[in-house]
Every structure is written in structure tokens, then in C-alpha cells.
mmCIF file of C-alpha atoms in Angstrom:
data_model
loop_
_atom_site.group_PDB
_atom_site.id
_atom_site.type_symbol
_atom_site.label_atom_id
_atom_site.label_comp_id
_atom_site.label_asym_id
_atom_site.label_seq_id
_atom_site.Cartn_x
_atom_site.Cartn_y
_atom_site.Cartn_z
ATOM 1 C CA UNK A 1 -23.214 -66.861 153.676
ATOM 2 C CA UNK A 2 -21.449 -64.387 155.883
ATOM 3 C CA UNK A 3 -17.843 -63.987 155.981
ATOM 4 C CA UNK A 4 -18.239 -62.641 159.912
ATOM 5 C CA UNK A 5 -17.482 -65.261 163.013
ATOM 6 C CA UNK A 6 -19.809 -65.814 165.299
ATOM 7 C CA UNK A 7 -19.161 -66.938 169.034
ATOM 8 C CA UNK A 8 -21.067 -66.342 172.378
ATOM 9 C CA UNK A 9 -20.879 -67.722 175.819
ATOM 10 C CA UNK A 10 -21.939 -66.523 178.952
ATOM 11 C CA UNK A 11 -23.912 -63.575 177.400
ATOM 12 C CA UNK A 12 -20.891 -62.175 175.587
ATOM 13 C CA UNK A 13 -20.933 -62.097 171.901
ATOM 14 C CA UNK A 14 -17.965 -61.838 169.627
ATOM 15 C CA UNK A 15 -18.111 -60.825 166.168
ATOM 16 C CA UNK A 16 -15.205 -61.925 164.662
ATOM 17 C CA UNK A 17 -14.978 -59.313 160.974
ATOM 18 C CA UNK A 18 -13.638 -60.416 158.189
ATOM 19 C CA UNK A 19 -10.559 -58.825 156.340
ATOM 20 C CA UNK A 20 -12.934 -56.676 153.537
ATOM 21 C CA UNK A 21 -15.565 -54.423 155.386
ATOM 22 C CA UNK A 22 -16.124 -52.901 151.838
ATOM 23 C CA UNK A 23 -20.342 -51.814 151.302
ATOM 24 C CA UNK A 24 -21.574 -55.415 150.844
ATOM 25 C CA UNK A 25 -20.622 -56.134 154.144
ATOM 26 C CA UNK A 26 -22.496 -53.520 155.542
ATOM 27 C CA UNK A 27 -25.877 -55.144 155.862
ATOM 28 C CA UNK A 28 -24.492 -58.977 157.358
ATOM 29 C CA UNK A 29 -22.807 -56.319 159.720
ATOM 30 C CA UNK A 30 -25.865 -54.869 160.749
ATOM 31 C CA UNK A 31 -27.969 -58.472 160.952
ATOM 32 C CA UNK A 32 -24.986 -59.641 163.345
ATOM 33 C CA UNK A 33 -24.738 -56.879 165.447
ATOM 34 C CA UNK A 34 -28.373 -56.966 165.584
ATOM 35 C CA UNK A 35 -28.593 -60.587 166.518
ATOM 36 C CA UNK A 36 -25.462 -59.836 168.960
ATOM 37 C CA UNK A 37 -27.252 -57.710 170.730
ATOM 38 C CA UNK A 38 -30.646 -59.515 171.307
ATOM 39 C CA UNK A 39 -28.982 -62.600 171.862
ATOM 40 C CA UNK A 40 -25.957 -61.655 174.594
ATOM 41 C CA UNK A 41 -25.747 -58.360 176.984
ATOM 42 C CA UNK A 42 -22.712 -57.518 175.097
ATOM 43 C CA UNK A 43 -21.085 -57.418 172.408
ATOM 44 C CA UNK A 44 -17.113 -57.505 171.184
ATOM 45 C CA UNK A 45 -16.327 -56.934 167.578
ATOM 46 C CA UNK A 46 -12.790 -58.740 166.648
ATOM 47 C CA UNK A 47 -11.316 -56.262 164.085
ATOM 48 C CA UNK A 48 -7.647 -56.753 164.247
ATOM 49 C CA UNK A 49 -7.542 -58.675 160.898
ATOM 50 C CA UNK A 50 -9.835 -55.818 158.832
ATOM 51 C CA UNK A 51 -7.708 -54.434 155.815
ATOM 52 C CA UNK A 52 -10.451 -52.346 154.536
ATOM 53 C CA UNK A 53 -13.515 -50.836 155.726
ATOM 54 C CA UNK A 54 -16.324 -48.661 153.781
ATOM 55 C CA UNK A 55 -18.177 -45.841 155.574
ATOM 56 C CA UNK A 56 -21.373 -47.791 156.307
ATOM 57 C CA UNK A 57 -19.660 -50.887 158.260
ATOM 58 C CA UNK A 58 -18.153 -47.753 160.180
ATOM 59 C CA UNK A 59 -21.726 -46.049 160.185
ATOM 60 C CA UNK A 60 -23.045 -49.889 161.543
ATOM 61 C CA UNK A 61 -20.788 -49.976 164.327
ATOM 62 C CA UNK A 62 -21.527 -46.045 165.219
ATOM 63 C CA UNK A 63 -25.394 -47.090 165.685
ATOM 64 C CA UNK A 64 -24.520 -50.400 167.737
ATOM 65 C CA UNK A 65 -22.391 -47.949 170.768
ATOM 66 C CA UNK A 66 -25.162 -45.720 170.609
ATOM 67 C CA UNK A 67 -27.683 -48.452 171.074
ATOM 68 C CA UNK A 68 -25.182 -50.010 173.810
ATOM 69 C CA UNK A 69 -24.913 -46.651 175.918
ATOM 70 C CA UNK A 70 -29.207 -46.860 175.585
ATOM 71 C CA UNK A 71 -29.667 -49.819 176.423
ATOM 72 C CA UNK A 72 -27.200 -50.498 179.123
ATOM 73 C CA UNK A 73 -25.269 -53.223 177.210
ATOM 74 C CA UNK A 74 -21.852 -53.594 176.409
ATOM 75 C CA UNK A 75 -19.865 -53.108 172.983
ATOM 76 C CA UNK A 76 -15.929 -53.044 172.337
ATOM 77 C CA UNK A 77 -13.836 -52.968 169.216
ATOM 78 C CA UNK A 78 -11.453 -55.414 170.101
ATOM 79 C CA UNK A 79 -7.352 -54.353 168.567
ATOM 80 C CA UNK A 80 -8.634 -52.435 165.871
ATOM 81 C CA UNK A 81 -6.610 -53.027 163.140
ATOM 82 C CA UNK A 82 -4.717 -50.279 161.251
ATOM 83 C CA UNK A 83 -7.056 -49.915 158.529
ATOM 84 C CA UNK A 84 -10.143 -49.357 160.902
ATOM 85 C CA UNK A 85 -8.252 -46.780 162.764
ATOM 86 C CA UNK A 86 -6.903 -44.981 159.611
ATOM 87 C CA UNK A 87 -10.771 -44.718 158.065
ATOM 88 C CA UNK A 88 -11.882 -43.496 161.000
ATOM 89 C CA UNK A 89 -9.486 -41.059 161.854
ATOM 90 C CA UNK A 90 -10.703 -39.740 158.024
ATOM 91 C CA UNK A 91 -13.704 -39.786 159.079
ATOM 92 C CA UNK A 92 -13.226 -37.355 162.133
ATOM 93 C CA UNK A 93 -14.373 -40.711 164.146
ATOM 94 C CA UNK A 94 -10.827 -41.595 166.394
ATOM 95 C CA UNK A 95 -11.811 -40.193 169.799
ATOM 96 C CA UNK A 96 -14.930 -42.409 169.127
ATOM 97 C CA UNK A 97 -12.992 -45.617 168.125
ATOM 98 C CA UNK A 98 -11.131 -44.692 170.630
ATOM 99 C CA UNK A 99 -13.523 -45.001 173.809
ATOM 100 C CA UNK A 100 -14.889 -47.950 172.422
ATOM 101 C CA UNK A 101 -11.432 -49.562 171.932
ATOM 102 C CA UNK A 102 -10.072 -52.553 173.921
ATOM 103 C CA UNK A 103 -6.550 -53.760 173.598
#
């Protein structure tokens, strides 16, 4: 069972992440973006409720922009919360999160 929300219509896929992106989450991140991608031409991750977030659900959604920009699909992080700002502003990542960033 995965804790992330899945919704699509009209070729637009939302992801909608849970509140704990800690390393287990990492690979149902992955499978969904994954899936997100071959099943819609873009995709929107909902992250305004994420409280926490490990390096490799940051290093998951760093791989699906560069597939995006390759491919010619879309991808947005939707409000990112707080927490997914603050990790990747340690991570030398908030120009990125920022380009990809929707309000």
C-alpha cells in the first residue's frame, strides 16, 4: 500500500505526497512518478502537506524534471511545503525547486 494519491484526467497526473517522504518512500515515489509519466503527458506532484523528506524522494523528483525536459512532458511541484523547501535549500537544490515550483 502506498501512502501517495493518485488522480489523472485529461492527461494530467497528480501525485498527491504524503506527510513523511523519509527513505521508504523513496521507491513508491519512483513507481508513481514512473507510472505518472507513462500514463499522462504531465505530471504535478502535491507537496504542500510534506513535513519531512529524505534525500532520495528529493533525488526521485530530480530524475523525473530531467526526464520531463527530455521527453517534452510536463512536471511541477505544486506549493511546496516548508519542509521540502528547507531540505532542498540544504541540499544546494532551491533554484531547482524553484523553476519547477507552481504556486
Amino acid at each position: 500500500m502506498t501512502l501517495i494519491k493518485w488522480s489523472e484526467e485529461g492527461g494530467r497526473v497528480r501525485l498527491g505526497l504524503p506527510s513523511d517522504l523519509d527513505l521508504p518512500m523513496a521507491q513508491p515515489l519512483v513507481d508513481s512518478l514512473r507510472h505518472g509519466f507513462q500514463t499522462g503527458e504531465s505530471v504535478t506532484l502535491m507537496a504542500d502537506t510534506v513535513e519531512r523528506v529524505s534525500t532520495a524522494c528529493v533525488q526521485a523528483m530530480l530524475i523525473a524534471a530531467a526526464h520531463a525536459t527530455e521527453t517534452g512532458r510536463g512536471f511541477a511541484i505544486a506549493t511546496p511545503s516548508e519542509a521540502l523547501r528547507d531540505t532542498c535549500d540544504d541540499l544546494g537544490l532551491g533554484p531547482w525547486l524553484k523553476q519547477w515550483s507552481q504556486s
